[in-house]
Coordinates of C-alpha atoms in Angstrom, one line a residue:
X26 CA -20.4 10.4 8.8
X27 CA -17.2 10.1 10.7
X28 CA -16.3 12.9 13.0
X29 CA -14.2 12.7 16.2
X30 CA -14.8 14.6 19.4
X31 CA -12.8 17.8 19.3
X32 CA -10.3 18.7 22.0
X33 CA -10.0 22.2 23.4
X34 CA -7.0 22.9 21.2
X35 CA -9.0 21.9 18.2
X36 CA -11.9 24.2 19.3
X37 CA -9.4 27.1 19.4
X38 CA -8.1 26.3 16.0
X39 CA -11.7 26.2 14.6
X40 CA -12.3 29.6 16.2
X41 CA -9.2 30.9 14.4
X42 CA -10.6 29.6 11.1
X43 CA -13.9 31.4 11.7
X44 CA -12.2 34.6 12.7
X45 CA -10.0 34.5 9.5
X46 CA -13.1 33.9 7.3
X47 CA -14.9 36.8 9.0
X48 CA -11.9 39.1 8.5
X49 CA -11.7 38.2 4.8
X50 CA -15.5 38.7 4.4
X51 CA -15.2 42.2 5.9
X52 CA -12.8 43.1 3.1
X53 CA -15.2 42.1 0.4
X54 CA -17.2 45.2 -0.3
X55 CA -18.6 44.3 -3.8
X56 CA -19.3 41.3 -6.1
X57 CA -16.8 42.5 -8.6
X58 CA -13.8 40.3 -9.3
X59 CA -10.9 41.2 -7.1
X60 CA -7.4 39.8 -7.5
X61 CA -6.0 41.1 -4.1
X62 CA -8.9 39.5 -2.2
X63 CA -8.4 36.2 -4.1
X64 CA -4.7 36.2 -3.2
X65 CA -5.6 36.9 0.4
X66 CA -7.9 33.9 0.5
X67 CA -5.2 31.6 -1.0
X68 CA -2.6 32.9 1.5
X69 CA -4.8 32.9 4.6
X70 CA -6.8 29.7 4.0
X71 CA -5.1 27.4 1.5
X72 CA -1.5 28.3 2.4
X73 CA -2.0 28.7 6.2
X74 CA 0.2 26.0 7.9
X75 CA -2.2 26.0 10.9
X76 CA -5.2 25.0 8.9
X77 CA -5.7 21.5 7.6
X78 CA -8.5 21.7 5.1
X79 CA -8.7 17.9 4.8
X80 CA -9.8 17.7 8.5
X81 CA -12.5 20.3 8.3
X82 CA -15.7 18.3 7.9
X83 CA -19.3 19.2 7.4
X84 CA -21.1 20.0 10.7
X85 CA -23.2 17.5 12.6
X86 CA -26.9 18.1 12.7
X87 CA -26.9 19.2 16.3
X88 CA -24.4 22.0 15.6
X89 CA -25.4 25.5 14.5
X90 CA -24.9 25.1 10.7
X91 CA -24.1 28.7 9.6
X92 CA -21.4 29.2 12.3
X93 CA -19.3 26.1 11.4
X94 CA -15.8 26.6 9.9
X95 CA -16.9 24.4 7.0
X96 CA -19.7 26.8 6.0
X97 CA -17.6 29.9 6.5
X98 CA -14.9 28.6 4.2
X99 CA -17.5 27.2 1.7
X100 CA -19.1 30.5 1.4
X101 CA -15.8 32.1 0.4
X102 CA -14.3 29.5 -2.0
X103 CA -17.2 27.6 -3.6
X104 CA -17.2 27.3 -7.4
X105 CA -19.8 30.1 -7.8
X106 CA -17.9 32.5 -5.5
X107 CA -16.3 35.8 -6.6
X108 CA -13.0 34.2 -5.6
X109 CA -13.2 31.3 -8.0
X110 CA -14.6 33.5 -10.8
X111 CA -11.4 35.7 -10.4
X112 CA -9.2 32.6 -10.4
X113 CA -10.7 31.3 -13.6
X114 CA -9.6 34.4 -15.5
X115 CA -6.1 34.6 -14.1
X116 CA -3.6 31.8 -15.0
X117 CA -1.2 32.8 -12.3
X118 CA -3.8 32.7 -9.6
X119 CA -5.1 29.4 -11.0
X120 CA -1.6 27.9 -10.8
X121 CA -1.1 29.2 -7.3
X122 CA -4.5 27.8 -6.2
X123 CA -3.7 24.3 -7.6
X124 CA -0.2 24.4 -5.9
X125 CA -1.7 25.2 -2.6
X126 CA -4.4 22.5 -2.9
X127 CA -1.6 19.9 -3.7
X128 CA 0.4 21.1 -0.7
X129 CA -2.6 20.8 1.6
X130 CA -3.0 17.1 0.5
X131 CA 0.7 16.4 1.0
X132 CA 1.0 17.8 4.5
X133 CA -2.4 16.7 5.8
X134 CA -2.5 14.1 8.5
X135 CA -6.3 13.5 8.3
X136 CA -7.5 10.0 7.6
X137 CA -8.5 9.3 4.0
X138 CA -12.0 8.1 4.7
X139 CA -13.3 11.2 6.5
X140 CA -11.2 13.5 4.3
X141 CA -13.4 12.5 1.3
X142 CA -16.1 14.8 2.8
X143 CA -13.8 17.6 3.9
X144 CA -14.0 21.1 2.6
X145 CA -10.9 20.7 0.5
X146 CA -12.2 17.8 -1.5
X147 CA -15.6 19.3 -1.7
X148 CA -14.1 22.5 -3.3
X149 CA -11.9 20.5 -5.6
X150 CA -14.9 18.5 -6.9
X151 CA -16.7 21.8 -7.6
X152 CA -13.7 23.3 -9.3
X153 CA -13.0 20.3 -11.5
X154 CA -16.6 19.9 -12.6
X155 CA -16.7 23.6 -13.4
X156 CA -13.5 23.3 -15.5
X157 CA -14.4 19.9 -17.1
X158 CA -18.2 20.2 -17.4
X159 CA -20.3 17.1 -17.9
X160 CA -23.8 18.7 -17.4
X161 CA -26.8 17.3 -19.2
X162 CA -28.2 20.8 -19.3
X163 CA -25.2 22.0 -21.4
X164 CA -26.0 22.9 -25.0
X165 CA -26.3 19.8 -27.1
X166 CA -24.7 21.6 -30.1
X167 CA -21.2 22.9 -29.7
X168 CA -20.0 25.2 -32.5
X169 CA -16.4 26.2 -32.8
X170 CA -15.6 29.4 -34.7
X171 CA -13.1 29.1 -37.6
X172 CA -9.9 31.0 -37.6
X173 CA -9.1 32.8 -40.9
X174 CA -5.5 32.1 -41.5
X175 CA -2.4 31.4 -39.5
X176 CA 1.0 31.5 -41.2
X177 CA -0.8 31.0 -44.6
X178 CA -2.5 27.7 -43.4
X179 CA -6.2 27.4 -43.2
X180 CA -7.9 25.5 -40.3
X181 CA -10.6 23.6 -42.1
X182 CA -12.0 21.6 -39.1
X183 CA -12.1 22.1 -35.3
X184 CA -10.2 18.8 -35.0
X185 CA -7.2 20.3 -36.8
X186 CA -7.2 23.2 -34.3
X187 CA -7.4 21.2 -31.1
X188 CA -5.8 17.9 -31.6
X189 CA -2.7 17.4 -29.5
X190 CA -0.6 16.3 -32.5
X191 CA -1.9 19.0 -34.8
X192 CA 1.0 21.0 -36.5
X193 CA -0.9 24.2 -35.8
X194 CA -1.5 23.7 -32.1
X195 CA 1.9 25.2 -31.1
X196 CA 1.4 28.2 -33.4
X197 CA -1.8 29.3 -31.6
X198 CA -1.3 31.0 -28.2
X199 CA -3.5 30.3 -25.2
X200 CA -5.0 33.7 -25.4
X201 CA -6.0 33.2 -29.1
X202 CA -7.5 29.8 -28.4
X203 CA -9.4 31.3 -25.4
X204 CA -10.8 34.0 -27.5
X205 CA -11.9 31.6 -30.2
X206 CA -13.6 29.3 -27.7
X207 CA -15.2 32.0 -25.5
X208 CA -18.6 31.9 -27.1
X209 CA -21.9 31.3 -25.4
X210 CA -22.5 28.0 -27.1
X211 CA -19.2 26.4 -25.9
X212 CA -19.5 24.9 -22.4
X213 CA -15.7 24.6 -21.7
X214 CA -12.5 26.5 -22.4
X215 CA -9.4 24.7 -23.7
X216 CA -7.2 27.1 -21.6
X217 CA -8.8 25.8 -18.4
X218 CA -8.5 22.2 -19.6
X219 CA -4.8 22.9 -20.2
X220 CA -4.5 24.3 -16.7
X221 CA -6.2 21.1 -15.3
X222 CA -3.7 18.9 -17.2
X223 CA -0.8 21.0 -15.9
X224 CA -2.1 20.4 -12.4
X225 CA -2.3 16.6 -12.9
X226 CA 1.3 16.7 -14.3
X227 CA 2.5 18.6 -11.2
X228 CA 0.7 16.2 -8.9
X229 CA 2.5 13.3 -10.5
X230 CA 6.0 14.8 -10.5
X231 CA 6.0 15.5 -6.7
X232 CA 8.4 13.2 -4.8
X233 CA 6.0 12.6 -1.9
X234 CA 3.8 10.0 -3.4
X235 CA 3.1 8.0 -0.3
X236 CA 0.5 10.4 1.2
X237 CA -2.9 8.8 1.1
X238 CA -4.8 12.0 0.6
X239 CA -2.7 13.0 -2.4
X240 CA -3.3 9.6 -4.0
X241 CA -7.0 10.1 -3.4
X242 CA -6.8 13.5 -5.1
X243 CA -4.9 12.0 -8.1
X244 CA -7.5 9.2 -8.5
X245 CA -10.4 11.7 -8.5
X246 CA -8.6 13.9 -11.1
X247 CA -8.0 10.9 -13.4
X248 CA -11.6 9.8 -13.1
X249 CA -13.1 13.2 -13.9
X250 CA -10.7 13.5 -16.8
X251 CA -12.1 10.3 -18.3
X252 CA -15.7 11.3 -17.6
X253 CA -15.2 14.7 -19.3
X254 CA -13.4 13.2 -22.4
X255 CA -16.2 10.6 -22.9
X256 CA -19.2 12.9 -22.2
X257 CA -21.2 13.3 -25.4
X258 CA -21.7 16.9 -26.5
X259 CA -23.7 16.1 -29.6
X260 CA -21.0 17.4 -31.9
X261 CA -19.0 14.5 -33.5
X262 CA -15.9 16.6 -34.1
X263 CA -15.7 18.0 -30.6
X264 CA -16.3 14.5 -29.2
X265 CA -13.5 13.1 -31.3
X266 CA -11.2 15.9 -30.1
X267 CA -11.9 14.9 -26.6
X268 CA -11.3 11.2 -27.3
X269 CA -7.9 12.2 -28.9
X270 CA -7.2 14.3 -25.8
X271 CA -7.9 11.2 -23.6
X272 CA -5.7 9.0 -25.7
X273 CA -2.8 11.5 -25.7
X274 CA -3.2 13.2 -22.4
X275 CA -0.6 15.9 -21.8
X276 CA 0.3 14.4 -18.4
X277 CA 0.6 10.8 -19.5
X278 CA 4.4 10.7 -19.5
X279 CA 4.6 12.2 -16.0
X280 CA 1.9 9.8 -14.9
X281 CA 3.9 6.9 -16.3
X282 CA 7.0 7.9 -14.5
X283 CA 5.0 8.4 -11.3
X284 CA 3.5 4.9 -11.5
X285 CA 6.9 3.3 -12.4
X286 CA 8.6 5.0 -9.5
X287 CA 5.9 4.6 -6.9
X288 CA 5.1 0.9 -7.6
X289 CA 8.8 0.1 -7.3
X290 CA 9.4 2.0 -4.0
X291 CA 6.0 1.5 -2.4
X292 CA 6.5 1.0 1.4
X293 CA 3.3 -0.4 2.8
X294 CA 0.3 -2.5 1.7
X295 CA -2.2 0.3 2.1
X296 CA -0.2 2.7 -0.1
X297 CA 0.3 0.0 -2.7
X298 CA -3.5 -0.6 -2.8
X299 CA -4.1 3.2 -3.3
X300 CA -1.5 3.4 -6.0
X301 CA -3.0 0.3 -7.8
X302 CA -6.4 1.9 -7.6
X303 CA -5.0 5.1 -9.2
X304 CA -3.5 2.9 -12.0
X305 CA -6.8 1.1 -12.5
X306 CA -8.7 4.4 -12.7
X307 CA -6.5 5.7 -15.5
X308 CA -6.1 2.4 -17.4
X309 CA -9.8 1.4 -17.4
X310 CA -11.5 4.4 -19.1
X311 CA -14.4 2.3 -20.2
X312 CA -15.7 2.3 -16.6
X313 CA -16.7 5.9 -17.2
X314 CA -18.4 5.3 -20.6
X315 CA -21.9 6.7 -21.0
X316 CA -22.4 7.7 -17.3
X317 CA -26.1 8.5 -18.0
X318 CA -26.7 4.8 -18.7
X319 CA -24.3 2.6 -16.7
X320 CA -25.8 -0.6 -18.1
X321 CA -24.6 0.3 -21.6
X322 CA -21.6 -1.8 -22.5
X323 CA -18.5 0.1 -23.6
X324 CA -17.4 -0.9 -27.2
X325 CA -13.8 -2.0 -27.3
X326 CA -13.1 -0.2 -30.5
X327 CA -13.6 3.1 -28.8
X328 CA -10.5 2.6 -26.7
X329 CA -8.0 1.1 -29.2
X330 CA -6.3 4.4 -29.7
X331 CA -6.1 4.8 -25.9
X332 CA -4.3 1.5 -25.6
X333 CA -2.0 2.2 -28.5
X334 CA -0.9 5.5 -27.1
X335 CA -0.6 4.2 -23.5
X336 CA 0.8 0.7 -24.2
X337 CA 3.6 1.1 -21.7
X338 CA 1.1 1.4 -18.9
X339 CA 0.1 -2.2 -19.6
X340 CA 3.4 -3.6 -20.8
X341 CA 5.5 -2.2 -18.0
X342 CA 3.4 -0.9 -15.1
X343 CA 1.0 -3.8 -15.1
X344 CA 3.9 -6.2 -15.0
X345 CA 5.4 -4.4 -12.0
X346 CA 2.1 -4.4 -10.2
X347 CA 1.7 -8.2 -10.7
X348 CA 5.2 -8.7 -9.4
X349 CA 4.6 -6.4 -6.5
X350 CA 1.5 -8.4 -5.5
X351 CA 3.8 -11.4 -5.2
X352 CA 6.1 -9.5 -2.8
X353 CA 3.3 -8.4 -0.5
X354 CA 1.5 -10.7 1.8
X355 CA -2.0 -11.1 0.5
X356 CA -4.5 -9.6 3.0
X357 CA -8.1 -8.3 3.0
X358 CA -6.9 -4.7 2.1
X359 CA -5.6 -5.9 -1.2
X360 CA -8.5 -8.1 -2.3
X361 CA -10.4 -5.5 -4.3
X362 CA -7.4 -4.3 -6.3
X363 CA -6.1 -7.9 -6.6
X364 CA -9.4 -9.1 -8.2
X365 CA -9.4 -6.1 -10.6
X366 CA -5.8 -6.8 -11.7
X367 CA -6.4 -10.6 -12.1
X368 CA -9.6 -9.9 -14.2
X369 CA -7.5 -8.4 -16.9
X370 CA -6.8 -12.0 -17.9
X371 CA -10.4 -12.8 -18.8
X372 CA -12.7 -9.8 -18.6
X373 CA -13.9 -7.8 -21.5
X374 CA -13.1 -5.3 -23.0
X375 CA -9.6 -5.3 -21.6
X376 CA -8.9 -8.8 -23.0
X377 CA -9.8 -7.7 -26.5
X378 CA -7.7 -4.5 -26.1
X379 CA -4.7 -6.3 -24.7
X380 CA -4.9 -8.7 -27.6
X381 CA -5.0 -5.7 -29.9
X382 CA -1.6 -4.5 -28.7
X383 CA -0.3 -8.1 -28.7
X384 CA 0.1 -8.4 -24.9
X385 CA -0.6 -11.6 -23.0
X386 CA -0.7 -11.4 -19.2
X387 CA -2.3 -14.8 -18.5
X388 CA 1.0 -16.5 -17.6
X389 CA 1.7 -13.8 -15.1
X390 CA -1.8 -13.9 -13.7
X391 CA -1.6 -17.7 -13.4
X392 CA 1.6 -17.4 -11.4
X393 CA -0.1 -15.1 -9.0
X394 CA -3.1 -17.5 -8.7
X395 CA -0.7 -20.3 -7.9
X396 CA 0.6 -18.2 -5.0
X397 CA -3.0 -17.7 -3.9
X398 CA -3.2 -21.5 -3.5
X399 CA -0.2 -21.3 -1.2
X400 CA -1.9 -18.6 0.8
X401 CA -5.2 -20.5 1.1
X402 CA -3.4 -23.6 2.3
X403 CA -1.4 -21.6 4.9
X404 CA -4.5 -19.9 6.3
X405 CA -6.5 -23.1 6.3
X406 CA -3.7 -24.7 8.3
X407 CA -3.8 -21.8 10.8
X408 CA -7.6 -22.1 11.1
X409 CA -7.3 -25.8 11.7
X410 CA -4.5 -25.3 14.2
X411 CA -6.7 -22.9 16.3
X412 CA -9.6 -25.4 16.1
X413 CA -7.4 -28.1 17.4
X414 CA -6.2 -26.0 20.2
X415 CA -9.8 -25.4 21.3
X416 CA -10.9 -28.9 20.8
X417 CA -11.4 -31.4 23.6
X418 CA -13.5 -31.2 26.8
X419 CA -11.2 -28.8 28.8
X420 CA -10.5 -26.3 26.1
X421 CA -14.1 -26.2 24.9
X422 CA -15.2 -25.0 28.3
X423 CA -13.3 -21.7 27.9
X424 CA -13.7 -21.3 24.1
X425 CA -15.3 -18.0 23.2
X426 CA -15.4 -18.2 19.4
X427 CA -13.0 -17.5 16.6
X428 CA -10.4 -14.9 17.1
X429 CA -10.3 -11.7 14.9
X430 CA -7.3 -13.2 13.1
X431 CA -9.1 -16.4 12.3
X432 CA -12.2 -14.5 11.1
X433 CA -10.0 -12.5 8.8
X434 CA -8.4 -15.7 7.5
X435 CA -11.8 -17.2 6.8
X436 CA -12.8 -14.1 4.8
X437 CA -9.5 -14.1 2.9
X438 CA -9.8 -17.8 2.1
X439 CA -13.4 -17.4 0.8
X440 CA -12.5 -14.5 -1.5
X441 CA -9.4 -16.1 -2.9
X442 CA -11.3 -19.4 -3.6
X443 CA -14.0 -17.4 -5.4
X444 CA -11.3 -15.7 -7.5
X445 CA -9.7 -19.1 -8.4
X446 CA -13.2 -20.5 -9.2
X447 CA -13.8 -17.6 -11.6
X448 CA -10.4 -18.3 -13.2
X449 CA -11.4 -21.9 -13.7
X450 CA -14.7 -20.8 -15.4
X451 CA -13.3 -18.1 -17.7
X452 CA -9.7 -19.2 -18.4
X453 CA -10.1 -23.0 -18.1
X454 CA -7.6 -23.5 -15.2
X455 CA -8.0 -26.3 -12.6
X456 CA -7.3 -24.6 -9.3
X457 CA -10.4 -25.7 -7.5
X458 CA -9.9 -29.4 -8.1
X459 CA -6.3 -29.1 -6.9
X460 CA -7.6 -27.3 -3.7
X461 CA -10.1 -30.1 -3.1
X462 CA -7.4 -32.7 -3.6
X463 CA -5.2 -30.9 -1.1
X464 CA -8.1 -30.8 1.5
X465 CA -8.4 -34.6 1.1
X466 CA -4.7 -35.0 1.6
X467 CA -4.8 -32.9 4.7
X468 CA -7.4 -35.2 6.2
X469 CA -5.5 -38.4 5.6
X470 CA -2.0 -37.3 6.5
X471 CA -0.1 -35.2 9.1
X472 CA 2.4 -33.7 6.7
X473 CA 0.5 -30.6 5.8
X474 CA 1.6 -28.5 8.8
X475 CA 5.3 -28.9 8.0
X476 CA 4.7 -28.1 4.3
X477 CA 2.8 -24.9 5.3
X478 CA 5.7 -23.8 7.4
X479 CA 7.8 -24.0 4.3
X480 CA 5.3 -22.1 2.3
X481 CA 5.2 -19.4 4.9
X482 CA 8.8 -18.6 4.5
X483 CA 8.2 -17.9 0.8
X484 CA 5.1 -15.7 1.0
X485 CA 6.8 -12.4 1.6
X486 CA 9.3 -12.8 -1.3
X487 CA 9.0 -12.6 -5.1
X488 CA 9.1 -16.0 -7.0
X489 CA 12.8 -15.5 -7.6
X490 CA 13.5 -15.8 -3.8
X491 CA 13.4 -19.6 -4.2
X492 CA 16.7 -19.5 -6.1
X493 CA 18.7 -19.2 -2.9
X494 CA 21.0 -16.8 -1.2
X495 CA 22.3 -13.6 -3.1
X496 CA 25.6 -13.3 -4.8
X497 CA 28.4 -12.9 -2.2
X498 CA 32.0 -13.7 -1.3
X499 CA 33.5 -15.0 2.0
X500 CA 35.9 -12.7 3.9
X501 CA 38.9 -14.9 4.9
X502 CA 39.8 -13.3 8.2
X503 CA 36.2 -13.2 9.5
X504 CA 34.5 -16.0 7.6
X505 CA 31.6 -13.6 7.0
X506 CA 29.5 -13.7 3.7
X507 CA 29.7 -10.2 2.1
X508 CA 27.5 -9.0 -0.7
X509 CA 28.9 -8.3 -4.2
X510 CA 27.4 -5.4 -6.2
X511 CA 25.2 -7.9 -8.0
X512 CA 24.1 -9.4 -4.7
X513 CA 23.2 -5.9 -3.4
X514 CA 20.8 -5.4 -6.3
X515 CA 19.3 -8.9 -5.8
X516 CA 18.6 -8.0 -2.1
X517 CA 17.2 -4.5 -3.0
X518 CA 14.9 -6.1 -5.6
X519 CA 13.9 -8.8 -3.1
X520 CA 14.9 -11.5 -5.5
X521 CA 17.2 -13.3 -3.1
X522 CA 18.0 -13.0 0.6
X523 CA 20.2 -14.4 3.4
X524 CA 18.7 -16.8 5.9
X525 CA 19.4 -15.4 9.4
X526 CA 17.4 -18.0 11.2
X527 CA 20.5 -20.1 11.9
X528 CA 22.4 -17.1 13.3
X529 CA 20.0 -15.6 15.8
X530 CA 19.6 -18.9 17.7
X531 CA 23.1 -18.7 19.1
X532 CA 23.4 -15.0 19.7
X533 CA 24.0 -13.8 23.3
X534 CA 22.9 -10.3 22.4
X535 CA 19.6 -11.4 20.9
X536 CA 16.4 -9.7 22.2
X537 CA 14.6 -11.2 25.1
X538 CA 12.7 -14.3 24.0
X539 CA 9.2 -15.4 25.0
X540 CA 10.4 -18.0 27.5
X541 CA 13.0 -15.7 29.2
X542 CA 12.8 -13.0 31.9
X543 CA 14.1 -9.7 30.7
X544 CA 15.9 -8.7 34.0
X545 CA 17.5 -12.1 34.3
X546 CA 18.8 -11.9 30.7
X547 CA 20.5 -8.6 31.5
X548 CA 22.0 -10.0 34.8
X549 CA 23.3 -13.2 33.2
X550 CA 24.8 -11.3 30.3
X551 CA 26.6 -8.8 32.5
X552 CA 27.8 -11.6 34.8
X553 CA 29.2 -13.6 31.8
X554 CA 31.1 -10.5 30.6
X555 CA 32.6 -10.0 34.1
X556 CA 33.6 -13.7 34.3
X557 CA 35.1 -13.5 30.8
X558 CA 37.7 -11.1 32.2
X559 CA 39.1 -13.9 34.4
X560 CA 42.3 -15.5 33.1
X561 CA 40.9 -19.0 33.7
X562 CA 37.9 -18.4 31.5
X563 CA 40.0 -16.7 28.8
X564 CA 42.3 -19.8 28.6
X565 CA 39.3 -22.0 28.1
X566 CA 38.1 -19.7 25.4
X567 CA 41.4 -19.8 23.5
X568 CA 40.8 -23.5 22.9
X569 CA 37.3 -22.9 21.4
X570 CA 38.2 -23.7 17.8
X571 CA 40.6 -26.5 18.6
X572 CA 39.7 -30.2 18.2
X573 CA 40.4 -31.2 21.7
X574 CA 38.6 -32.1 24.9
X575 CA 39.0 -28.6 26.3
X576 CA 37.8 -27.2 22.9
X577 CA 34.7 -29.5 23.0
X578 CA 33.9 -28.3 26.6
X579 CA 34.4 -24.7 25.5
X580 CA 32.0 -25.1 22.6
X581 CA 29.4 -26.4 25.1
X582 CA 29.6 -23.8 27.8
X583 CA 30.5 -20.7 25.6
X584 CA 29.1 -18.8 22.7
X585 CA 31.3 -18.7 19.5
X586 CA 33.7 -15.7 19.1
X587 CA 33.1 -12.9 16.5
X588 CA 34.5 -13.5 14.0
X589 CA 34.2 -17.3 14.2
X590 CA 37.3 -18.9 12.9
X591 CA 35.6 -22.2 12.3
X592 CA 35.5 -22.7 8.5
X593 CA 32.1 -24.4 8.8
X594 CA 30.5 -21.5 10.6
X595 CA 30.2 -19.0 7.7
X596 CA 27.3 -16.6 8.4
X597 CA 26.1 -13.5 6.6
X598 CA 27.3 -10.1 7.8
X599 CA 24.3 -8.0 8.9
X600 CA 26.2 -4.9 10.0
X601 CA 28.5 -2.5 8.2
X602 CA 30.9 -2.7 11.2
X603 CA 31.5 -6.0 12.8
X604 CA 32.4 -5.8 16.6
X605 CA 34.9 -8.4 17.5
X606 CA 34.4 -10.3 20.7
X607 CA 35.9 -13.4 22.3
X608 CA 33.9 -16.5 23.3
X609 CA 31.3 -15.7 26.0
X610 CA 30.0 -18.0 28.7
X611 CA 26.6 -19.4 28.2
X612 CA 24.9 -18.1 31.3
X613 CA 21.7 -17.0 29.5
X614 CA 20.3 -20.5 30.0
X615 CA 19.6 -19.5 33.6
X616 CA 17.4 -16.6 32.5
X617 CA 14.6 -18.9 31.2
X618 CA 11.5 -19.4 33.3
X619 CA 12.2 -23.1 33.5
X620 CA 15.7 -22.6 35.0
X621 CA 14.4 -19.9 37.4
X622 CA 11.6 -22.2 38.6
X623 CA 14.1 -25.0 39.2
X624 CA 16.5 -22.9 41.1
X625 CA 13.7 -21.5 43.3
X626 CA 12.4 -25.0 44.0
X627 CA 15.9 -26.2 44.9
X628 CA 16.4 -23.3 47.4
X629 CA 13.0 -24.2 49.1
X630 CA 14.0 -27.9 49.1
X631 CA 17.3 -27.1 50.8
X632 CA 15.6 -24.9 53.4
X633 CA 12.5 -26.9 54.3
X634 CA 13.9 -30.4 53.8
X635 CA 12.3 -33.7 52.9
X636 CA 8.7 -32.8 53.6
X637 CA 8.6 -29.9 51.1
X638 CA 10.5 -32.0 48.5
X639 CA 8.0 -34.9 48.7
X640 CA 4.9 -32.7 48.6
X641 CA 6.1 -30.6 45.8
X642 CA 7.1 -33.6 43.7
X643 CA 3.6 -35.1 44.2
X644 CA 2.0 -31.8 43.1
X645 CA 4.3 -31.6 40.0
X646 CA 3.5 -35.2 39.1
X647 CA -0.3 -34.5 39.4
X648 CA 0.0 -31.4 37.2
X649 CA 2.0 -33.3 34.6
X650 CA -0.5 -36.2 34.6
X651 CA -3.4 -33.8 34.1
X652 CA -1.6 -32.1 31.2
X653 CA -0.9 -35.5 29.6
X654 CA -4.6 -36.5 29.8
X655 CA -5.6 -33.2 28.2
X656 CA -3.1 -33.7 25.4
X657 CA -4.4 -37.2 24.8
X658 CA -8.0 -36.0 24.8
X659 CA -7.3 -33.3 22.3
X660 CA -5.3 -35.7 20.1
X661 CA -8.1 -38.3 20.0
X662 CA -10.8 -35.7 19.2
X663 CA -8.7 -34.2 16.3
X664 CA -8.3 -37.7 14.7
X665 CA -12.0 -37.9 13.9

């Protein structure tokens, strides 16, 4: 179990938690249900801004178990406590509790992996399994009392009473339904199920969807909802009602909007993975079929109604997820969700159900698999490049094994090749023969590396990025390419983009490069700006755009002006406000390590004379010769 060493500040916070729990316990003088005490617990524990319930983990073995904050809180808020019994009977308290739990997930900074074992998620799991019971010890027969008459209509079956699309459901108040279901033979209350669905709705309508703990909470709620709806009670009519509830979940419209918004705006790979897993949890209910016997295969016919009622989750959200996978760089974190998404193209029962709603995702999956080929080629090239760098006699002496990046690349290549192999087996594609042909081509030619460099520039874009630059117009006075409203949408959707690679090569204000000394860059830039104030330099700069000898010299020794009046120098504008500047002297060349070394050598040569010059030239010649031999050695070994 993951648990970090606590700092003195954390110890003081834990002491505060223990003291708060003891204070609350001192106010509990009986086992009777008490609304004020329950409100106090919600306010002082769940709503306390100084307590992060996601970070309070079970105690280690060597700690004194009863005195841990986890145990103190657990004794107050567990599902069998007086607190929760009071909450179950008060809708306002129930809503307040769910709101505080959601807020705890949103503001928590605890990592997701240890948070799974925290006191908050432990309490939530107890609450949910109490509200949505799936206990084998529950009565096998569930009888539902009949209501006499409501507005001169007779309820003939329990299904008529509880179905979401029933014409009578809105005519029966929550209190009446609660009274009708509150009999000893019924193991759940529709009122509490409705409170649970309201909580899921509220979780999906919150704007802060990027919090990992909140996504973990939503995924758990969706899973337990499917488990509850598919758990067999022994009463066919009640079981059918629960299947109708699963197909027409009260929160499905809010959940759809949540997925649609979050998949479009997702900022990072990790968050995208968690959102995809939430979608998979909701859209694959057959994974929670017959939990008592996991080997039992889920019949596709059982979920036809679910697919019909939730068709937009597959028709729209699945398409957005597939497109989003193309935008993100494929990495190890995405492999699990990527495989689950791709398997919709060939794995049952989803293939049968997608065919039932007349939806074919194979073309979209094949496009994604083709991108996997590009990724595999790129990583193979990177692996081969590292092997070449460590080949030969000299490099092999200091080689300590594959780097972490290369090991990750090998694992990624292996998983993607397995996925393509499965596609060849189930769908009839030919990705593996193509990959084998590409390996043979790599061994016989030296063109692969240049091709992979081209592939690399396309990996982080959607397939539409290959269409070119976005829609724009050229500003006459400045010769800058400015986006039109259509071009702005194209850039925001990552369909097209400008190529800035040609602009940053000739920028005097670019960040320090790997072959430059930072202090020297600042000095040469400042010196160039001072020299630009001289009238002689300004006169040369005035001829920069002219087709003359002085203009040619100016273009060699000076950076272009901003804006550049040369009609062939059109560049995209990357700032809302363009700062105008005249041509600037190219003194940054002297900030490179090569130039600095040459200038230092020249100073020593002038000071120490001919002896230093001859000795240094001999040493430089020997160094260059050794480097050439090493290069030839590595080249000959790589040719085998």
